[in-house]
Short mmCIF file of C-alpha atoms in Angstrom, two decimals:
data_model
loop_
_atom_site.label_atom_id
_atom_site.label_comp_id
_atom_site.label_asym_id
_atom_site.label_seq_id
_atom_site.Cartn_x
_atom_site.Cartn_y
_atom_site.Cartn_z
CA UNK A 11 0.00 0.00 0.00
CA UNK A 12 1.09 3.28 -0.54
CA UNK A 13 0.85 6.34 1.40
CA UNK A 14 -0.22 9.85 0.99
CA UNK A 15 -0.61 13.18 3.24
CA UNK A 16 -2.64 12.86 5.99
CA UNK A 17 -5.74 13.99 4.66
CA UNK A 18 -8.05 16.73 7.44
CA UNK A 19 -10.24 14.72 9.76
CA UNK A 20 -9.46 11.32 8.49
CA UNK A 21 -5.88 11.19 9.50
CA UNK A 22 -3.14 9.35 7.23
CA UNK A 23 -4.68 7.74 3.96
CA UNK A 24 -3.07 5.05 2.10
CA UNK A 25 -3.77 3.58 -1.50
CA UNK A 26 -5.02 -0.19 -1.53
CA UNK A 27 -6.19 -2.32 -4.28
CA UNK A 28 -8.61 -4.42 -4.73
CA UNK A 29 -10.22 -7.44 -6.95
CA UNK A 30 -7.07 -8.35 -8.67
CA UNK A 31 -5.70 -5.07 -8.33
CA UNK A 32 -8.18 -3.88 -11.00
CA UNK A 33 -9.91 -2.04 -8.50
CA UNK A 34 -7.92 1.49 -6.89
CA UNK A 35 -8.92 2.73 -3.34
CA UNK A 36 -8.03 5.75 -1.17
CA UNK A 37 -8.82 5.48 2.11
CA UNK A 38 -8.07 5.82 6.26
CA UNK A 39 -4.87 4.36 7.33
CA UNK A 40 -6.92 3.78 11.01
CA UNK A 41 -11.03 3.46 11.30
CA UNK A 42 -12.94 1.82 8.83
CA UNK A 43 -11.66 -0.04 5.77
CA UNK A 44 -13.05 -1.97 3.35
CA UNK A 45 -12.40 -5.70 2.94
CA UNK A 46 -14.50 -8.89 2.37
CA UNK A 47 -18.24 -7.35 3.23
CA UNK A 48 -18.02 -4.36 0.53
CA UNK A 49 -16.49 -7.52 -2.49
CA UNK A 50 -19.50 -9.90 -0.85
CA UNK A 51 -22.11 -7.14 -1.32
CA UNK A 52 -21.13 -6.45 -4.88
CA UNK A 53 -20.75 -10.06 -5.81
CA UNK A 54 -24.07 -9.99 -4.84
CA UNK A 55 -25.18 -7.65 -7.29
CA UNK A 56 -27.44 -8.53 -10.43
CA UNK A 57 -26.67 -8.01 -13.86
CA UNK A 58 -27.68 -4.52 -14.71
CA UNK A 59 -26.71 -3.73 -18.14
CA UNK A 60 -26.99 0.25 -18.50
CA UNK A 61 -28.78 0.57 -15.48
CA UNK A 62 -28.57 2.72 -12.40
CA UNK A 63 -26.97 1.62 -9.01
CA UNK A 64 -27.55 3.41 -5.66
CA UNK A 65 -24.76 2.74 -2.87
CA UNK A 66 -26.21 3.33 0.45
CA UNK A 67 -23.73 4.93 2.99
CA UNK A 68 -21.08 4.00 0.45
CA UNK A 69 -17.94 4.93 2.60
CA UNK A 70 -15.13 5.53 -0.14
CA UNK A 71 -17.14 4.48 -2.80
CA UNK A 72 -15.96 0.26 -2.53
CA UNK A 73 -19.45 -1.49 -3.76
CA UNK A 74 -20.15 0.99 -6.15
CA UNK A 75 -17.11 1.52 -7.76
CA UNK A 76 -16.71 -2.64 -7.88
CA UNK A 77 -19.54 -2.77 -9.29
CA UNK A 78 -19.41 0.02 -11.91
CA UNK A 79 -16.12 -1.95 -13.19
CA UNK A 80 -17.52 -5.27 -12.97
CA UNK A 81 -20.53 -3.56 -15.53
CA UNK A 82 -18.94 -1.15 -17.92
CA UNK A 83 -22.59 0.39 -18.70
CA UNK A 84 -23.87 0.72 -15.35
CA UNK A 85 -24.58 3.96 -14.10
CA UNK A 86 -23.61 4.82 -10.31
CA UNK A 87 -24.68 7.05 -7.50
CA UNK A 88 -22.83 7.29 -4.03
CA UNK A 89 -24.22 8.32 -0.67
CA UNK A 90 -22.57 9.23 1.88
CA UNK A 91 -23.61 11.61 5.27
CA UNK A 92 -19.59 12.54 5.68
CA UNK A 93 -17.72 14.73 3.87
CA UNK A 94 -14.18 13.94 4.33
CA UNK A 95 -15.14 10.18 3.18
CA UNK A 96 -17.70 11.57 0.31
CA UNK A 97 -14.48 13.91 -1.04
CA UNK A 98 -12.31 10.49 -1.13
CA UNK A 99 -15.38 8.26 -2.60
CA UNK A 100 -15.15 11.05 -5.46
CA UNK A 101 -10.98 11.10 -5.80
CA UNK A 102 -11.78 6.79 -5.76
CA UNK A 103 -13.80 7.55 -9.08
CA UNK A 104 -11.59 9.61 -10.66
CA UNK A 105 -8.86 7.45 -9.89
CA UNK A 106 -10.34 4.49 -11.48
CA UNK A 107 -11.37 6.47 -14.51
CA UNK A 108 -14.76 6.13 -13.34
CA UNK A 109 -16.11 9.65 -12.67
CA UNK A 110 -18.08 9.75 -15.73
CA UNK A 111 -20.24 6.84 -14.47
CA UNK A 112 -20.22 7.94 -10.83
CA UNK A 113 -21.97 10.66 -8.94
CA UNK A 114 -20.99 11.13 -5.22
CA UNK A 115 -23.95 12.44 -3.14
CA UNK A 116 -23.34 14.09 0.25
CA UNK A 117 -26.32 13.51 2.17
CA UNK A 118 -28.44 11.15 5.16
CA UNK A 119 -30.00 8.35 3.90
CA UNK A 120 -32.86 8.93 6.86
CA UNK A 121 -33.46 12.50 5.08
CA UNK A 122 -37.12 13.59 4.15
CA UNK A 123 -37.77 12.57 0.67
CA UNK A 124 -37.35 16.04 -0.55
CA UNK A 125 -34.42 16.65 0.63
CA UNK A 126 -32.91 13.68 -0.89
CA UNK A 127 -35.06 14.55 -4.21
CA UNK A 128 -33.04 18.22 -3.89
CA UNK A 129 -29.88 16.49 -4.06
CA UNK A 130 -30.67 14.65 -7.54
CA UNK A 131 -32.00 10.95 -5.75
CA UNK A 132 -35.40 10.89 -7.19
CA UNK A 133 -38.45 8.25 -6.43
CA UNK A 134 -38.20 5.37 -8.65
CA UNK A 135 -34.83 6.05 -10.65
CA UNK A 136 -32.85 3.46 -9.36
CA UNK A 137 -32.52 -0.27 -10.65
CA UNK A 138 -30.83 -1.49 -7.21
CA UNK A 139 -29.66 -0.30 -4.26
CA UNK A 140 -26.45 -2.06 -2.68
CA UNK A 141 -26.41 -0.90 1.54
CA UNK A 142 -23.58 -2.01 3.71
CA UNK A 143 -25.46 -1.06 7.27
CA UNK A 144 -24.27 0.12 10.10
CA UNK A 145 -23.55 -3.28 12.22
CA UNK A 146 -24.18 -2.62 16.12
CA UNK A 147 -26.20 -0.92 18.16
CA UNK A 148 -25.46 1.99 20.65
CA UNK A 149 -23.87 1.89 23.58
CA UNK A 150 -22.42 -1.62 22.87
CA UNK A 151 -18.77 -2.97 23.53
CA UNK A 152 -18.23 -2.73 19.44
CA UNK A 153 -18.09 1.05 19.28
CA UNK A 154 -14.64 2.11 17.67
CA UNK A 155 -12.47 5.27 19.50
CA UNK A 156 -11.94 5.92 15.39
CA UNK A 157 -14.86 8.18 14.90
CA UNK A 158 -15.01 7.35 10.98
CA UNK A 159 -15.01 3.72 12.30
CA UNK A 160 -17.51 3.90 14.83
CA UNK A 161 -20.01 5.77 12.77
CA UNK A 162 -19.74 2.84 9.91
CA UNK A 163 -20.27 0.30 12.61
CA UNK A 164 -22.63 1.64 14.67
CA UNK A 165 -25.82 2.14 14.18
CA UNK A 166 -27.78 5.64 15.23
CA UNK A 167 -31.05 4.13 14.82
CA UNK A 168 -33.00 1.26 13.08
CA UNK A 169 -32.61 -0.17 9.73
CA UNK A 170 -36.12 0.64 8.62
CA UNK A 171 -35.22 4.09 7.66
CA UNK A 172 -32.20 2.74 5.46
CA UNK A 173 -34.92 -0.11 3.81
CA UNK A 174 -37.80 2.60 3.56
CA UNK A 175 -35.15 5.15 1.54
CA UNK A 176 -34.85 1.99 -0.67
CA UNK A 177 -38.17 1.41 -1.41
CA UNK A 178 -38.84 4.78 -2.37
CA UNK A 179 -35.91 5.39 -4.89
CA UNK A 180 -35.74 1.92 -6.06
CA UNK A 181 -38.25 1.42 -9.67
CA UNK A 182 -40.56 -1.20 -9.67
CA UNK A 183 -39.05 -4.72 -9.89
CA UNK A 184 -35.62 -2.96 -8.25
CA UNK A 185 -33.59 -5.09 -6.92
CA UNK A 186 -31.67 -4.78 -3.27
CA UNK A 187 -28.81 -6.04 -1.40
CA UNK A 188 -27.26 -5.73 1.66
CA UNK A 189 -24.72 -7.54 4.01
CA UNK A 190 -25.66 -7.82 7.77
CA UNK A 191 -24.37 -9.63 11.15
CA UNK A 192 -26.86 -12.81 11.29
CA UNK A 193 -28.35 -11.40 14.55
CA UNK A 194 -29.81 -8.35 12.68
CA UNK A 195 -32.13 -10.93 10.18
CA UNK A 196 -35.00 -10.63 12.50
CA UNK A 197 -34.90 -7.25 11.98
CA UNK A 198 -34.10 -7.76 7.92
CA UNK A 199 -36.67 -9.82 6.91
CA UNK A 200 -39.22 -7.51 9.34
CA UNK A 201 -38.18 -4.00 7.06
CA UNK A 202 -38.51 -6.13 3.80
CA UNK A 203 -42.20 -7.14 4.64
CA UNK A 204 -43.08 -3.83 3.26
CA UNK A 205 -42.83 -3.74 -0.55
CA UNK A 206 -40.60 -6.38 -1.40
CA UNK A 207 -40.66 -10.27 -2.20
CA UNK A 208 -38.12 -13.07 -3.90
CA UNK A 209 -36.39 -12.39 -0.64
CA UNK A 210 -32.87 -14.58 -0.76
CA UNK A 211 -30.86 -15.16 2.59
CA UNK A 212 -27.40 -16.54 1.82
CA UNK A 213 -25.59 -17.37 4.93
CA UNK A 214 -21.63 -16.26 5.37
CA UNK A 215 -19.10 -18.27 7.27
CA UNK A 216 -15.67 -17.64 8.08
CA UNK A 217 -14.74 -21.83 8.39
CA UNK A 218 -16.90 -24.34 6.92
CA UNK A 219 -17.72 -25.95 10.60
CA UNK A 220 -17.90 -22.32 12.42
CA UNK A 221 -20.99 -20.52 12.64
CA UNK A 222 -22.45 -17.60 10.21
CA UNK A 223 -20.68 -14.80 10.68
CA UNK A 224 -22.79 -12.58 7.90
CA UNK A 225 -26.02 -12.82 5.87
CA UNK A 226 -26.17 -11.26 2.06
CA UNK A 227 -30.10 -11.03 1.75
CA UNK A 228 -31.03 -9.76 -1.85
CA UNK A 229 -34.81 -8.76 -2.85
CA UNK A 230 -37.13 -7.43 -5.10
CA UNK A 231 -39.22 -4.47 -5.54
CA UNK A 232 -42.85 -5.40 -5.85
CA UNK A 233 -42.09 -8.77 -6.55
CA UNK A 234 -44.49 -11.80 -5.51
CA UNK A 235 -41.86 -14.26 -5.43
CA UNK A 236 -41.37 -16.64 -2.51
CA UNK A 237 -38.79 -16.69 -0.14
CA UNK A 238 -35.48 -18.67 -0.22
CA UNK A 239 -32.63 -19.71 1.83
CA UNK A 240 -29.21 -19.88 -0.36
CA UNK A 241 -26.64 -22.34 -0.15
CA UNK A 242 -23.85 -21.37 2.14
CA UNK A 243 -20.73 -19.57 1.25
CA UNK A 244 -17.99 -20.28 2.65
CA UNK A 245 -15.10 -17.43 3.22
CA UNK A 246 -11.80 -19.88 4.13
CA UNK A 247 -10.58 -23.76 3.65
CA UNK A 248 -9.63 -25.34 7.02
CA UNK A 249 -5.69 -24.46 6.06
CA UNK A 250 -6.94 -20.64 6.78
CA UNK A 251 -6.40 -19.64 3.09
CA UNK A 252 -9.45 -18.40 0.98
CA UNK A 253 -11.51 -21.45 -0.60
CA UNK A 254 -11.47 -21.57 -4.09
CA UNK A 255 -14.65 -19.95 -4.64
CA UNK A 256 -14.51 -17.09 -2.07
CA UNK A 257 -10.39 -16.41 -4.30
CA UNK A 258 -12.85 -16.11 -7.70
CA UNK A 259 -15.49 -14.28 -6.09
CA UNK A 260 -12.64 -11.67 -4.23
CA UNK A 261 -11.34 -11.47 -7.30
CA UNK A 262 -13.95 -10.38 -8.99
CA UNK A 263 -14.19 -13.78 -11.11
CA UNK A 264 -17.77 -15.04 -9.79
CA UNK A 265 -21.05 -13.72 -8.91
CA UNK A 266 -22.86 -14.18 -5.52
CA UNK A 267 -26.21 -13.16 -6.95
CA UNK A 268 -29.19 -15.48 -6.55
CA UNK A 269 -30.51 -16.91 -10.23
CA UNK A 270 -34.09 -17.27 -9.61
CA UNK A 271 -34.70 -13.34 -8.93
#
């Protein structure tokens, strides 16, 4: 990794790359960082041709920027509520050679529809929204001294507001996926009552005989679809090293995304 000024609030930021390299990222030596979650979520991702993707609290821009170079057509929005991490989201485009197919948006995702409609996210003009939630509650022994850390795994509030911003930009027959901790699918499948069917749950595990560690739960818009659990994927072998189908799919070789939506 290489390293660059420290950079205002965010302290020293250093250049990482990911999926084979293919994929450039600025971000926070300390606090939050992306790794397996962000290449899960976007693996996760449908085919979307020349469509548009919304990225939820997008951080530096990791799903969406993954994505936009796994899909040379698709069309990419980024929101994030911080400012220093919104300004490095939109040096991350540039830096892949991406800023003509990404738009960084500084704003809440819990805003008032109007306000989010004043900053260019409109009802119905999204194909999918990727979100990469806040993980823990308040006040629990997870909270990070790093504030940029803390705020991305911590949550202010409930999920609803995140899943109810989805419905509303998301077109009908949109599709959505996030990553969670497997505690929070109570919680999940609760928010996605409202609006949204073909529901897929696809456990994560770190070992094979260890216990999920993550759910990827993808759904559709409007869609009347049953409900389905996904095989398990499976992040490392028992030698510790990444199994041969979590290596394609962090390298940006294989799809996560459920067939039957």
């Amino acid at each position: 990794m290489s390293e660059i000024a420290p950079d205002s609030g965010l302290g020293e930021i250093g250049e990482d790359r990911l999926l084979d390299g293919r994929l450039r990222l600025l971000q926070p030596r300390k606090g939050h960082r992306a790794g397996s979650d962000a290449i899960l979520l976007t693996a996760a991702l449908p085919a979307l041709g020349q469509g548009a993707l919304l990225d939820i609290g997008a951080g530096v821009g990791t799903v969406g920027l993954a994505a936009a170079l796994a899909q040379p057509g698709l069309r990419v929005a980024l929101l994030e509520r911080d400012p220093e991490l919104a300004a490095l989201a939109e040096r991350n485009a540039g830096l892949n050679q991406l800023a003509d197919r990404v738009t960084v948006v500084v704003g809440d995702v819990t805003a008032r529809a109007a306000i989010l409609g004043e900053l260019g996210l409109a009802p119905g003009s999204f194909d999918a929204v990727a979100m990469n939630p806040p993980f823990y509650p308040p006040g629990g022994s997870k909270a990070s001294p790093v504030p940029n850390r803390k705020a991305a795994h911590v949550a202010e509030g409930a999920l609803a507001p995140w899943l109810r911003t989805a419905r509303r930009l998301l077109r009908p027959g949109g599709h959505l996926a996030l990553i969670h901790r497997v505690e929070a699918l109570p919680e999940v499948l609760a928010g996605l009552g409202t609006g949204f069917g073909a529901v897929a749950v696809r456990p994560v595990h770190a070992f094979a005989d260890k216990p999920a560690i993550r759910i990827i739960v993808t759904a559709v818009l409007n869609s009347k679809k049953p409900a389905a659990m996904l095989p398990a994927f499976v992040i490392n072998g028992p030698d510790g090293k990444l199994t041969p189908a979590s290596d394609a799919v962090h390298r940006g070789r294989e799809r996560l995304a459920p067939d039957y939506q």
